Tab-separated table of C-alpha atoms in Angstrom:
chain	number	residue	atom	x	y	z
A	1	UNK	CA	8.654	-40.443	55.994
A	2	UNK	CA	11.239	-43.213	56.124
A	3	UNK	CA	14.006	-42.473	53.593
A	4	UNK	CA	14.316	-46.146	52.659
A	5	UNK	CA	10.807	-46.140	51.176
A	6	UNK	CA	9.590	-44.590	47.936
A	7	UNK	CA	8.035	-41.171	48.358
A	8	UNK	CA	4.524	-41.477	49.799
A	9	UNK	CA	2.100	-40.650	48.302
A	10	UNK	CA	3.124	-42.074	44.938
A	11	UNK	CA	3.014	-39.510	42.135
A	12	UNK	CA	0.302	-40.282	39.619
A	13	UNK	CA	-0.088	-39.190	36.025
A	14	UNK	CA	-1.685	-35.781	35.464
A	15	UNK	CA	-4.663	-35.927	33.113
A	16	UNK	CA	-5.941	-32.881	31.194
A	17	UNK	CA	-8.713	-32.271	28.682
A	18	UNK	CA	-7.474	-30.495	25.531
A	19	UNK	CA	-8.976	-29.607	22.164
A	20	UNK	CA	-6.143	-30.142	19.704
A	21	UNK	CA	-4.078	-33.194	18.751
A	22	UNK	CA	-0.403	-32.281	19.078
A	23	UNK	CA	2.305	-33.156	16.599
A	24	UNK	CA	5.301	-35.006	18.011
A	25	UNK	CA	3.545	-36.315	21.122
A	26	UNK	CA	3.009	-40.104	21.288
A	27	UNK	CA	-0.633	-40.890	20.772
A	28	UNK	CA	-3.246	-43.559	21.354
A	29	UNK	CA	-6.468	-44.159	19.476
A	30	UNK	CA	-9.320	-46.386	20.706
A	31	UNK	CA	-10.557	-49.318	18.648
A	32	UNK	CA	-14.275	-49.995	19.101
A	33	UNK	CA	-16.409	-52.996	18.307
A	34	UNK	CA	-18.199	-52.306	15.033
A	35	UNK	CA	-21.202	-53.997	13.520
A	36	UNK	CA	-19.015	-56.594	11.825
A	37	UNK	CA	-15.915	-56.665	14.032
A	38	UNK	CA	-13.322	-54.151	15.231
A	39	UNK	CA	-13.644	-50.711	13.670
A	40	UNK	CA	-10.079	-50.501	12.403
A	41	UNK	CA	-10.969	-48.029	9.672
A	42	UNK	CA	-11.736	-45.201	12.088
A	43	UNK	CA	-8.545	-45.838	14.050
A	44	UNK	CA	-6.480	-45.938	10.859
A	45	UNK	CA	-7.988	-42.663	9.697
A	46	UNK	CA	-7.083	-40.938	12.942
A	47	UNK	CA	-3.531	-42.273	12.749
A	48	UNK	CA	-3.338	-41.344	9.053
A	49	UNK	CA	-2.168	-44.828	8.107
A	50	UNK	CA	-3.536	-47.575	5.913
A	51	UNK	CA	-5.805	-50.053	7.641
A	52	UNK	CA	-3.361	-52.799	6.700
A	53	UNK	CA	-0.899	-51.398	9.250
A	54	UNK	CA	-3.353	-51.982	12.071
A	55	UNK	CA	-4.123	-55.461	10.785
A	56	UNK	CA	-0.404	-56.243	10.580
A	57	UNK	CA	0.186	-55.415	14.263
A	58	UNK	CA	-2.908	-57.356	15.356
A	59	UNK	CA	-4.995	-54.416	16.532
A	60	UNK	CA	-8.176	-55.568	18.231
A	61	UNK	CA	-11.292	-54.151	19.859
A	62	UNK	CA	-10.907	-56.455	22.887
A	63	UNK	CA	-10.859	-54.227	25.967
A	64	UNK	CA	-7.298	-53.761	27.139
A	65	UNK	CA	-5.621	-55.123	24.013
A	66	UNK	CA	-2.843	-52.663	23.194
A	67	UNK	CA	-0.780	-52.761	20.006
A	68	UNK	CA	2.155	-50.463	19.279
A	69	UNK	CA	2.716	-49.241	15.758
A	70	UNK	CA	5.398	-47.076	14.174
A	71	UNK	CA	4.137	-44.040	12.317
A	72	UNK	CA	5.626	-41.681	9.773
A	73	UNK	CA	8.172	-39.012	10.736
A	74	UNK	CA	9.482	-41.118	13.609
A	75	UNK	CA	6.236	-40.913	15.528
A	76	UNK	CA	4.925	-43.745	17.643
A	77	UNK	CA	1.394	-44.760	18.576
A	78	UNK	CA	-0.844	-47.291	20.208
A	79	UNK	CA	-4.148	-48.796	19.190
A	80	UNK	CA	-6.109	-49.792	22.285
A	81	UNK	CA	-9.251	-51.899	22.322
A	82	UNK	CA	-12.248	-50.529	24.201
A	83	UNK	CA	-14.836	-53.152	23.293
A	84	UNK	CA	-18.377	-51.813	23.214
A	85	UNK	CA	-17.246	-48.776	25.217
A	86	UNK	CA	-18.630	-49.522	28.676
A	87	UNK	CA	-17.085	-47.734	31.652
A	88	UNK	CA	-15.382	-50.932	32.824
A	89	UNK	CA	-13.903	-51.469	29.349
A	90	UNK	CA	-12.571	-47.910	29.200
A	91	UNK	CA	-11.042	-48.356	32.671
A	92	UNK	CA	-9.373	-51.576	31.541
A	93	UNK	CA	-8.167	-49.915	28.333
A	94	UNK	CA	-6.683	-46.965	30.198
A	95	UNK	CA	-4.821	-49.248	32.599
A	96	UNK	CA	-3.446	-51.433	29.806
A	97	UNK	CA	-2.314	-48.358	27.910
A	98	UNK	CA	-0.542	-46.979	30.990
A	99	UNK	CA	1.319	-50.273	31.393
A	100	UNK	CA	2.285	-50.326	27.721
A	101	UNK	CA	3.725	-46.825	27.939
A	102	UNK	CA	5.548	-47.697	31.152
A	103	UNK	CA	7.059	-50.699	29.424
A	104	UNK	CA	8.260	-48.533	26.558
A	105	UNK	CA	9.750	-45.999	28.984
A	106	UNK	CA	11.527	-48.801	30.821
A	107	UNK	CA	13.023	-49.992	27.542
A	108	UNK	CA	14.222	-46.480	26.785
A	109	UNK	CA	15.790	-46.201	30.230
A	110	UNK	CA	17.460	-49.597	29.950
A	111	UNK	CA	18.995	-48.632	26.613
A	112	UNK	CA	20.025	-45.220	27.996
A	113	UNK	CA	18.308	-43.613	25.034
A	114	UNK	CA	16.241	-40.753	26.425
A	115	UNK	CA	14.160	-40.222	23.325
A	116	UNK	CA	13.851	-43.736	21.899
A	117	UNK	CA	10.746	-44.133	19.751
A	118	UNK	CA	8.569	-41.915	21.909
A	119	UNK	CA	9.056	-38.586	20.205
A	120	UNK	CA	11.166	-35.505	20.714
A	121	UNK	CA	13.110	-34.932	23.920
A	122	UNK	CA	10.794	-33.613	26.634
A	123	UNK	CA	7.780	-35.474	25.249
A	124	UNK	CA	8.832	-38.982	26.259
A	125	UNK	CA	6.771	-38.818	29.457
A	126	UNK	CA	3.690	-37.396	27.692
A	127	UNK	CA	0.842	-39.193	25.941
A	128	UNK	CA	-2.265	-38.023	24.128
A	129	UNK	CA	-5.447	-40.070	23.720
A	130	UNK	CA	-8.145	-39.261	21.197
A	131	UNK	CA	-11.593	-39.393	22.777
A	132	UNK	CA	-14.572	-40.730	20.818
A	133	UNK	CA	-17.163	-38.447	19.243
A	134	UNK	CA	-19.825	-39.646	21.699
A	135	UNK	CA	-17.658	-39.092	24.788
A	136	UNK	CA	-19.383	-38.445	28.113
A	137	UNK	CA	-18.395	-38.056	31.741
A	138	UNK	CA	-18.510	-41.787	32.453
A	139	UNK	CA	-15.993	-42.499	29.690
A	140	UNK	CA	-13.607	-39.795	30.863
A	141	UNK	CA	-13.933	-40.891	34.498
A	142	UNK	CA	-13.207	-44.525	33.726
A	143	UNK	CA	-10.321	-43.722	31.388
A	144	UNK	CA	-8.746	-41.398	33.951
A	145	UNK	CA	-8.963	-44.065	36.651
A	146	UNK	CA	-7.333	-46.630	34.379
A	147	UNK	CA	-4.554	-44.322	33.209
A	148	UNK	CA	-3.832	-43.125	36.752
A	149	UNK	CA	-3.804	-46.491	38.510
A	150	UNK	CA	-2.778	-49.007	35.851
A	151	UNK	CA	0.852	-47.906	35.840
A	152	UNK	CA	1.184	-47.723	39.636
A	153	UNK	CA	4.158	-49.452	41.222
A	154	UNK	CA	5.723	-49.520	44.693
A	155	UNK	CA	9.229	-50.885	45.098
A	156	UNK	CA	11.838	-50.590	47.819
A	157	UNK	CA	15.065	-50.670	45.823
A	158	UNK	CA	18.521	-49.145	45.503
A	159	UNK	CA	18.053	-48.629	41.782
A	160	UNK	CA	17.270	-45.152	40.454
A	161	UNK	CA	13.597	-44.367	40.170
A	162	UNK	CA	12.426	-45.499	36.725
A	163	UNK	CA	10.896	-43.002	34.302
A	164	UNK	CA	7.145	-42.720	34.416
A	165	UNK	CA	4.256	-41.365	32.420
A	166	UNK	CA	3.742	-37.870	33.792
A	167	UNK	CA	0.952	-36.364	31.729
A	168	UNK	CA	-1.874	-37.548	29.514
A	169	UNK	CA	-3.800	-35.215	27.229
A	170	UNK	CA	-7.336	-36.352	26.479
A	171	UNK	CA	-8.219	-34.805	23.130
A	172	UNK	CA	-11.904	-33.929	23.154
A	173	UNK	CA	-13.990	-33.988	19.954
A	174	UNK	CA	-15.412	-30.822	18.460
A	175	UNK	CA	-18.481	-29.645	20.334
A	176	UNK	CA	-17.680	-31.400	23.603
A	177	UNK	CA	-18.120	-29.466	26.860
A	178	UNK	CA	-14.506	-29.421	27.967
A	179	UNK	CA	-15.254	-27.791	31.319
A	180	UNK	CA	-17.720	-30.504	32.207
A	181	UNK	CA	-15.321	-33.242	31.123
A	182	UNK	CA	-12.520	-31.600	33.103
A	183	UNK	CA	-14.658	-31.760	36.252
A	184	UNK	CA	-15.069	-35.517	35.744
A	185	UNK	CA	-11.299	-35.788	35.344
A	186	UNK	CA	-10.737	-33.861	38.578
A	187	UNK	CA	-13.049	-36.096	40.555
A	188	UNK	CA	-11.599	-39.294	39.074
A	189	UNK	CA	-8.080	-38.040	39.795
A	190	UNK	CA	-9.013	-37.641	43.454
A	191	UNK	CA	-10.474	-41.147	43.536
A	192	UNK	CA	-7.235	-42.386	42.022
A	193	UNK	CA	-5.183	-40.500	44.596
A	194	UNK	CA	-7.155	-42.118	47.421
A	195	UNK	CA	-6.683	-45.578	45.932
A	196	UNK	CA	-2.960	-45.062	45.335
A	197	UNK	CA	-2.292	-43.762	48.841
A	198	UNK	CA	-4.135	-46.722	50.340
A	199	UNK	CA	-1.909	-48.967	48.211
A	200	UNK	CA	1.214	-47.130	49.378
A	201	UNK	CA	0.375	-47.553	53.044
A	202	UNK	CA	-0.563	-51.206	52.677
A	203	UNK	CA	2.479	-52.066	50.543
A	204	UNK	CA	4.940	-50.526	53.014
A	205	UNK	CA	6.897	-53.350	54.722
A	206	UNK	CA	6.118	-53.982	58.367
A	207	UNK	CA	9.677	-53.621	59.624
A	208	UNK	CA	9.030	-49.914	58.955
A	209	UNK	CA	5.256	-49.802	59.248
A	210	UNK	CA	4.414	-50.173	62.910
A	211	UNK	CA	1.373	-48.553	64.598
A	212	UNK	CA	3.293	-45.346	65.337
A	213	UNK	CA	4.451	-45.072	61.713
A	214	UNK	CA	1.021	-45.707	60.190
A	215	UNK	CA	-0.824	-43.267	62.413
A	216	UNK	CA	2.023	-40.762	62.209
A	217	UNK	CA	2.043	-40.761	58.421
A	218	UNK	CA	-1.735	-40.340	58.370
A	219	UNK	CA	-1.498	-37.380	60.744
A	220	UNK	CA	1.398	-35.823	58.833
A	221	UNK	CA	-0.434	-36.014	55.514
A	222	UNK	CA	-3.491	-34.406	57.110
A	223	UNK	CA	-1.596	-31.303	58.240
A	224	UNK	CA	-1.513	-29.811	54.748
A	225	UNK	CA	-5.231	-30.293	54.010
A	226	UNK	CA	-7.568	-27.419	54.953
A	227	UNK	CA	-10.440	-28.426	57.185
A	228	UNK	CA	-8.843	-31.695	58.266
A	229	UNK	CA	-7.315	-32.240	61.709
A	230	UNK	CA	-5.524	-35.286	63.107
A	231	UNK	CA	-4.678	-36.595	66.563
A	232	UNK	CA	-2.627	-39.681	67.433
A	233	UNK	CA	-3.445	-41.363	70.767
A	234	UNK	CA	-0.706	-43.428	72.431
A	235	UNK	CA	-0.875	-46.564	74.564
A	236	UNK	CA	-1.128	-44.639	77.848
A	237	UNK	CA	-4.113	-42.688	76.571
A	238	UNK	CA	-5.691	-45.946	75.387
A	239	UNK	CA	-5.084	-47.630	78.750
A	240	UNK	CA	-6.476	-44.688	80.739
A	241	UNK	CA	-9.699	-44.863	78.736
A	242	UNK	CA	-10.181	-48.614	78.679
A	243	UNK	CA	-9.421	-49.610	75.092
A	244	UNK	CA	-9.006	-53.223	76.185
A	245	UNK	CA	-9.343	-54.761	72.731
A	246	UNK	CA	-6.628	-52.627	71.143
A	247	UNK	CA	-4.327	-53.131	74.127
A	248	UNK	CA	-4.887	-56.893	74.178
A	249	UNK	CA	-4.081	-57.300	70.486
A	250	UNK	CA	-1.076	-54.988	70.699
A	251	UNK	CA	0.180	-56.435	73.978
A	252	UNK	CA	2.359	-59.098	72.360
A	253	UNK	CA	4.447	-56.612	70.383
A	254	UNK	CA	7.364	-54.439	71.473
A	255	UNK	CA	5.821	-51.720	69.285
A	256	UNK	CA	2.754	-50.403	71.136
A	257	UNK	CA	-0.645	-49.634	69.644
A	258	UNK	CA	-2.041	-46.281	68.587
A	259	UNK	CA	-5.357	-44.712	67.641
A	260	UNK	CA	-5.555	-42.161	64.833
A	261	UNK	CA	-8.462	-39.708	64.855
A	262	UNK	CA	-9.105	-37.693	61.698
A	263	UNK	CA	-11.781	-35.002	61.761
A	264	UNK	CA	-13.113	-33.179	58.720
A	265	UNK	CA	-15.469	-30.321	59.576
A	266	UNK	CA	-16.125	-28.025	56.635
A	267	UNK	CA	-17.303	-24.488	57.345
A	268	UNK	CA	-20.692	-25.223	55.899
A	269	UNK	CA	-22.089	-28.717	56.111
A	270	UNK	CA	-25.490	-30.245	56.003
A	271	UNK	CA	-26.737	-33.764	56.398
A	272	UNK	CA	-25.469	-36.557	58.637
A	273	UNK	CA	-22.214	-36.941	60.533
A	274	UNK	CA	-20.479	-39.990	59.078
A	275	UNK	CA	-17.846	-41.918	61.049
A	276	UNK	CA	-15.500	-44.294	59.201
A	277	UNK	CA	-13.537	-46.880	61.198
A	278	UNK	CA	-10.672	-48.811	59.593
A	279	UNK	CA	-8.784	-51.832	60.893
A	280	UNK	CA	-5.112	-50.934	61.300
A	281	UNK	CA	-3.290	-54.190	62.061
A	282	UNK	CA	0.201	-53.339	60.796
A	283	UNK	CA	1.285	-56.986	60.911
A	284	UNK	CA	-0.653	-60.070	61.895
A	285	UNK	CA	1.118	-63.241	62.997
A	286	UNK	CA	-2.148	-64.551	64.390
A	287	UNK	CA	-0.720	-64.255	67.884
A	288	UNK	CA	-0.753	-67.408	69.984
A	289	UNK	CA	-3.247	-68.839	67.477
A	290	UNK	CA	-0.347	-68.658	65.029
A	291	UNK	CA	-0.969	-68.437	61.292
A	292	UNK	CA	0.711	-70.876	58.877
A	293	UNK	CA	4.029	-69.574	57.552
A	294	UNK	CA	2.823	-69.751	53.958
A	295	UNK	CA	1.297	-66.439	53.041
A	296	UNK	CA	2.102	-64.724	56.336
A	297	UNK	CA	4.266	-62.166	54.525
A	298	UNK	CA	1.088	-60.743	53.022
A	299	UNK	CA	-0.065	-59.714	56.483
A	300	UNK	CA	1.725	-56.407	56.005
A	301	UNK	CA	-1.491	-55.460	54.193
A	302	UNK	CA	-3.763	-56.335	57.122
A	303	UNK	CA	-4.212	-52.625	57.739
A	304	UNK	CA	-5.803	-52.061	54.340
A	305	UNK	CA	-9.070	-50.975	55.944
A	306	UNK	CA	-7.259	-48.347	57.987
A	307	UNK	CA	-5.355	-47.237	54.885
A	308	UNK	CA	-8.649	-46.826	53.018
A	309	UNK	CA	-10.048	-44.647	55.802
A	310	UNK	CA	-6.927	-42.437	55.942
A	311	UNK	CA	-6.884	-42.015	52.171
A	312	UNK	CA	-10.620	-41.360	52.001
A	313	UNK	CA	-10.535	-38.617	54.652
A	314	UNK	CA	-7.731	-36.827	52.814
A	315	UNK	CA	-9.621	-36.928	49.517
A	316	UNK	CA	-12.941	-35.947	51.084
A	317	UNK	CA	-11.249	-32.875	52.570
A	318	UNK	CA	-9.400	-31.985	49.346
A	319	UNK	CA	-12.690	-32.193	47.444
A	320	UNK	CA	-14.201	-29.899	50.090
A	321	UNK	CA	-17.322	-31.996	50.337
A	322	UNK	CA	-19.955	-30.261	52.479
A	323	UNK	CA	-20.396	-33.195	54.858
A	324	UNK	CA	-18.907	-33.852	58.290
A	325	UNK	CA	-16.754	-36.993	58.395
A	326	UNK	CA	-14.642	-38.507	61.161
A	327	UNK	CA	-12.107	-41.275	60.615
A	328	UNK	CA	-10.806	-43.634	63.300
A	329	UNK	CA	-7.937	-46.084	62.763
A	330	UNK	CA	-7.109	-48.357	65.707
A	331	UNK	CA	-3.585	-49.604	64.954
A	332	UNK	CA	-1.797	-52.541	66.558
A	333	UNK	CA	0.674	-55.295	65.722
A	334	UNK	CA	-0.586	-58.797	66.563
A	335	UNK	CA	2.561	-60.604	67.688
A	336	UNK	CA	3.677	-63.630	69.702
A	337	UNK	CA	5.416	-63.143	73.049
A	338	UNK	CA	4.996	-63.710	76.758
A	339	UNK	CA	2.758	-60.659	76.941
A	340	UNK	CA	0.438	-61.707	74.088
A	341	UNK	CA	-3.233	-62.182	74.822
A	342	UNK	CA	-4.533	-65.757	74.966
A	343	UNK	CA	-7.520	-67.831	73.890
A	344	UNK	CA	-9.816	-67.965	76.895
A	345	UNK	CA	-9.013	-64.442	78.075
A	346	UNK	CA	-11.827	-62.029	78.881
A	347	UNK	CA	-11.211	-58.532	77.530
A	348	UNK	CA	-13.066	-55.397	78.595
A	349	UNK	CA	-13.651	-52.982	75.701
A	350	UNK	CA	-14.111	-49.247	75.670
A	351	UNK	CA	-17.477	-48.612	77.300
A	352	UNK	CA	-17.342	-51.719	79.479
A	353	UNK	CA	-18.632	-54.562	77.318
A	354	UNK	CA	-16.612	-57.771	77.749
A	355	UNK	CA	-15.484	-60.307	75.164
A	356	UNK	CA	-14.483	-63.931	75.626
A	357	UNK	CA	-11.478	-64.554	73.361
A	358	UNK	CA	-11.650	-67.740	71.297
A	359	UNK	CA	-8.890	-67.206	68.759
A	360	UNK	CA	-6.176	-64.533	68.884
A	361	UNK	CA	-6.111	-64.476	65.071
A	362	UNK	CA	-9.576	-62.892	65.119
A	363	UNK	CA	-7.880	-59.689	66.245
A	364	UNK	CA	-9.454	-57.272	63.800
A	365	UNK	CA	-12.865	-57.356	65.422
A	366	UNK	CA	-11.235	-56.710	68.816
A	367	UNK	CA	-9.703	-53.383	67.788
A	368	UNK	CA	-12.733	-52.372	65.725
A	369	UNK	CA	-15.028	-53.006	68.701
A	370	UNK	CA	-13.137	-50.485	70.832
A	371	UNK	CA	-13.049	-47.849	68.107
A	372	UNK	CA	-16.719	-48.278	67.219
A	373	UNK	CA	-17.840	-48.018	70.838
A	374	UNK	CA	-15.665	-44.921	71.202
A	375	UNK	CA	-17.166	-43.440	68.038
A	376	UNK	CA	-20.705	-43.947	69.308
A	377	UNK	CA	-20.037	-42.390	72.721
A	378	UNK	CA	-17.604	-39.601	71.904
A	379	UNK	CA	-18.374	-38.572	68.328
A	380	UNK	CA	-22.157	-39.097	68.264
A	381	UNK	CA	-22.389	-40.006	64.569
A	382	UNK	CA	-25.556	-40.409	62.574
A	383	UNK	CA	-24.033	-43.224	60.521
A	384	UNK	CA	-21.207	-45.671	61.210
A	385	UNK	CA	-19.185	-47.583	58.600
A	386	UNK	CA	-16.258	-49.877	59.301
A	387	UNK	CA	-13.900	-51.413	56.745
A	388	UNK	CA	-11.511	-54.282	57.366
A	389	UNK	CA	-9.676	-57.263	55.957
A	390	UNK	CA	-11.665	-59.306	58.431
A	391	UNK	CA	-12.528	-62.888	57.476
A	392	UNK	CA	-11.244	-65.626	55.231
A	393	UNK	CA	-14.867	-66.684	54.953
A	394	UNK	CA	-15.561	-63.649	52.781
A	395	UNK	CA	-12.821	-64.694	50.371
A	396	UNK	CA	-14.441	-68.114	50.097
A	397	UNK	CA	-17.885	-66.608	49.542
A	398	UNK	CA	-17.035	-63.872	47.030
A	399	UNK	CA	-13.521	-64.523	45.752
A	400	UNK	CA	-10.775	-61.954	45.384
A	401	UNK	CA	-12.394	-59.185	43.342
A	402	UNK	CA	-15.605	-58.397	45.204
A	403	UNK	CA	-16.032	-56.838	48.625
A	404	UNK	CA	-18.730	-58.142	50.910
A	405	UNK	CA	-20.725	-55.864	53.157
A	406	UNK	CA	-23.399	-56.082	55.819
A	407	UNK	CA	-25.784	-53.297	56.754
A	408	UNK	CA	-28.464	-52.707	59.341
A	409	UNK	CA	-30.129	-50.083	57.169
A	410	UNK	CA	-31.427	-50.631	53.642
A	411	UNK	CA	-30.872	-47.033	52.586
A	412	UNK	CA	-27.238	-47.144	53.731
A	413	UNK	CA	-26.787	-50.471	51.962
A	414	UNK	CA	-28.071	-48.953	48.753
A	415	UNK	CA	-25.692	-46.039	49.104
A	416	UNK	CA	-22.695	-48.371	49.548
A	417	UNK	CA	-23.634	-50.368	46.449
A	418	UNK	CA	-24.261	-47.249	44.376
A	419	UNK	CA	-20.992	-45.641	45.456
A	420	UNK	CA	-19.075	-48.741	44.462
A	421	UNK	CA	-20.774	-48.890	41.089
A	422	UNK	CA	-19.916	-45.257	40.345
A	423	UNK	CA	-16.220	-45.679	41.168
A	424	UNK	CA	-15.743	-49.129	39.630
A	425	UNK	CA	-15.519	-51.245	42.802
A	426	UNK	CA	-17.728	-54.331	43.128
A	427	UNK	CA	-19.673	-54.878	46.359
A	428	UNK	CA	-22.137	-57.571	47.326
A	429	UNK	CA	-24.511	-57.259	50.267
A	430	UNK	CA	-24.432	-60.200	52.675
A	431	UNK	CA	-27.211	-61.102	55.126
A	432	UNK	CA	-27.097	-60.304	58.839
A	433	UNK	CA	-28.693	-63.594	59.849
A	434	UNK	CA	-30.513	-63.077	63.132
A	435	UNK	CA	-30.713	-66.839	63.499
A	436	UNK	CA	-27.076	-66.625	64.625
A	437	UNK	CA	-27.473	-63.592	66.884
A	438	UNK	CA	-27.734	-65.709	70.030
A	439	UNK	CA	-24.492	-67.469	69.118
A	440	UNK	CA	-22.646	-64.213	69.770
A	441	UNK	CA	-23.758	-64.134	73.411
A	442	UNK	CA	-20.968	-65.141	75.785
A	443	UNK	CA	-20.782	-67.561	78.678
A	444	UNK	CA	-17.769	-66.134	80.542
A	445	UNK	CA	-18.315	-62.646	79.084
A	446	UNK	CA	-20.956	-60.509	77.400
A	447	UNK	CA	-20.055	-61.680	73.902
A	448	UNK	CA	-17.979	-64.331	72.174
A	449	UNK	CA	-15.197	-63.226	69.863
A	450	UNK	CA	-15.490	-66.293	67.600
A	451	UNK	CA	-19.016	-67.666	67.805
A	452	UNK	CA	-19.954	-70.787	65.830
A	453	UNK	CA	-21.591	-70.492	62.443
A	454	UNK	CA	-20.749	-68.812	59.107
A	455	UNK	CA	-17.584	-66.838	59.819
A	456	UNK	CA	-18.303	-63.664	57.882
A	457	UNK	CA	-21.819	-63.411	59.265
A	458	UNK	CA	-20.904	-64.072	62.891
A	459	UNK	CA	-18.025	-61.587	62.721
A	460	UNK	CA	-20.486	-58.941	61.545
A	461	UNK	CA	-22.959	-59.889	64.270
A	462	UNK	CA	-20.175	-59.520	66.845
A	463	UNK	CA	-19.373	-56.021	65.583
A	464	UNK	CA	-23.052	-55.063	65.603
A	465	UNK	CA	-22.935	-55.352	69.389
A	466	UNK	CA	-20.766	-52.217	69.463
A	467	UNK	CA	-22.754	-49.960	67.125
A	468	UNK	CA	-25.152	-48.522	69.703
A	469	UNK	CA	-28.066	-49.260	67.395
A	470	UNK	CA	-26.908	-46.724	64.810
A	471	UNK	CA	-27.363	-47.244	61.070
A	472	UNK	CA	-24.195	-49.182	60.315
A	473	UNK	CA	-22.400	-50.926	57.471
A	474	UNK	CA	-19.497	-53.363	57.805
A	475	UNK	CA	-17.258	-53.666	54.730
A	476	UNK	CA	-15.191	-56.866	54.638
A	477	UNK	CA	-12.402	-56.481	52.054
A	478	UNK	CA	-10.368	-59.598	52.891
A	479	UNK	CA	-10.604	-60.736	49.262
A	480	UNK	CA	-10.092	-57.662	47.054
A	481	UNK	CA	-7.588	-55.825	49.310
A	482	UNK	CA	-4.743	-57.841	47.760
A	483	UNK	CA	-4.106	-59.036	44.222
A	484	UNK	CA	-1.769	-61.748	42.955
A	485	UNK	CA	-1.581	-60.315	39.442
A	486	UNK	CA	-2.564	-57.258	37.402
A	487	UNK	CA	-6.094	-56.899	36.077
A	488	UNK	CA	-8.023	-53.837	34.889
A	489	UNK	CA	-6.666	-50.899	36.931
A	490	UNK	CA	-5.501	-53.203	39.739
A	491	UNK	CA	-1.837	-54.121	40.116
A	492	UNK	CA	-0.301	-57.009	42.037
A	493	UNK	CA	0.061	-56.296	45.745
A	494	UNK	CA	-2.144	-54.003	47.780
A	495	UNK	CA	-5.067	-52.772	45.688
A	496	UNK	CA	-6.381	-49.801	47.681
A	497	UNK	CA	-9.858	-51.312	47.422
A	498	UNK	CA	-12.628	-49.401	49.247
A	499	UNK	CA	-10.824	-46.058	49.467
A	500	UNK	CA	-12.643	-44.429	46.560
A	501	UNK	CA	-15.933	-46.098	47.498
A	502	UNK	CA	-15.709	-44.354	50.880
A	503	UNK	CA	-15.054	-41.006	49.185
A	504	UNK	CA	-18.044	-41.425	46.906
A	505	UNK	CA	-20.197	-42.684	49.802
A	506	UNK	CA	-19.492	-39.428	51.636
A	507	UNK	CA	-20.158	-37.424	48.469
A	508	UNK	CA	-23.545	-39.073	48.213
A	509	UNK	CA	-24.673	-37.325	51.394
A	510	UNK	CA	-24.001	-33.843	50.009
A	511	UNK	CA	-27.259	-33.633	48.094
């Protein structure tokens, strides 16, 4: 790891299920929507204060509304709105609470007062949250995701690392099955870890994050995970085997391309072999088809699809899911130089198919095409899924909070949607319009890189040419891979979108 960066992966809060409320530990109590407004009475009872105190601080049932209130004996607490108690509202509430606690810890650090208003020394990085009487696994899962990811931050700075929330105790009601709830916490914590690692990799600045760094970090992290192996292929290996798309895109940079192969083969596995392919463009200038300067700095996150695949494979292996999964991340830097590929070039991909280049800024599909063709021939998967920040058209169609996906198989499409719903990521299936299939056919080459027509659709149709007829889904995360501001469990910057959906997609094949 580069010493100038924060430690990767980022440490997340540890969440535990407990039975008893603890004196002296800062606490939070949810405020629900009641029949005639926010149920402040229940929250006041749990805090052992008069309801007027909650009214005075403006406590509300609106999901994510957090109000701090001083309590007796120097204690401190938060009232957090959870609305009607849906999973999304609990996720939002958990994230808002994590940010509120982080803000309080920052204030304590700035004032050089280690205890501040947060309790006795040693408890300032702890929090307890009282769960509702009707708690179930969905509530605990959503709350854990929000608490784990809402306070995430990634900064390259000379300042000392700020204090952080280290542990949250979820206080279960009498009669709750704590073991069952703890299993939901464990799974949600792994989803959070996948999301946070994908954020880390995408947030890393591109003066450090070149193809060798990205693939090297992925391989290094894999070494400590049982059942998971990693191999990094260099530019000579790629050239010897005809990865023309990866080499063309990476040809304009002084930092050569790489291919990361991650293989998870549990001792006992049943069901299909799933291959995940993630776009790993570590910086994208657009090449000769140069991007506008405005917004180009965000292209450090153009490898978010590759980051999602790396993070997902690590979590799949740590969860010991009984399903075989392979991850491929073709990594390249799309730069401008005398050796850059050009519009009008004809590129020969792995396997021999040729592409007529129309725009060097459509580089993602070039590297994915090689990796997908390689997956089909060398790994013989039953199912193929690729994920990429691929087209601006998808941002126009679906905005910045929903991922678009295409699928050749209805069952696979249903699995993608269901996985996203379970982990709190929104996906929308887009049509593979066969009316535009002929537009992909080339004149100088087998296929056109940038055929006319709707950009998201034609990009997917181009990629379909390299799937070997396998059941396949293409996940375009150009919109939700980056965020301009905080919302729900998302923080500004790289979002880690798709990582936990991929983990849950794999889990769905375990029976």
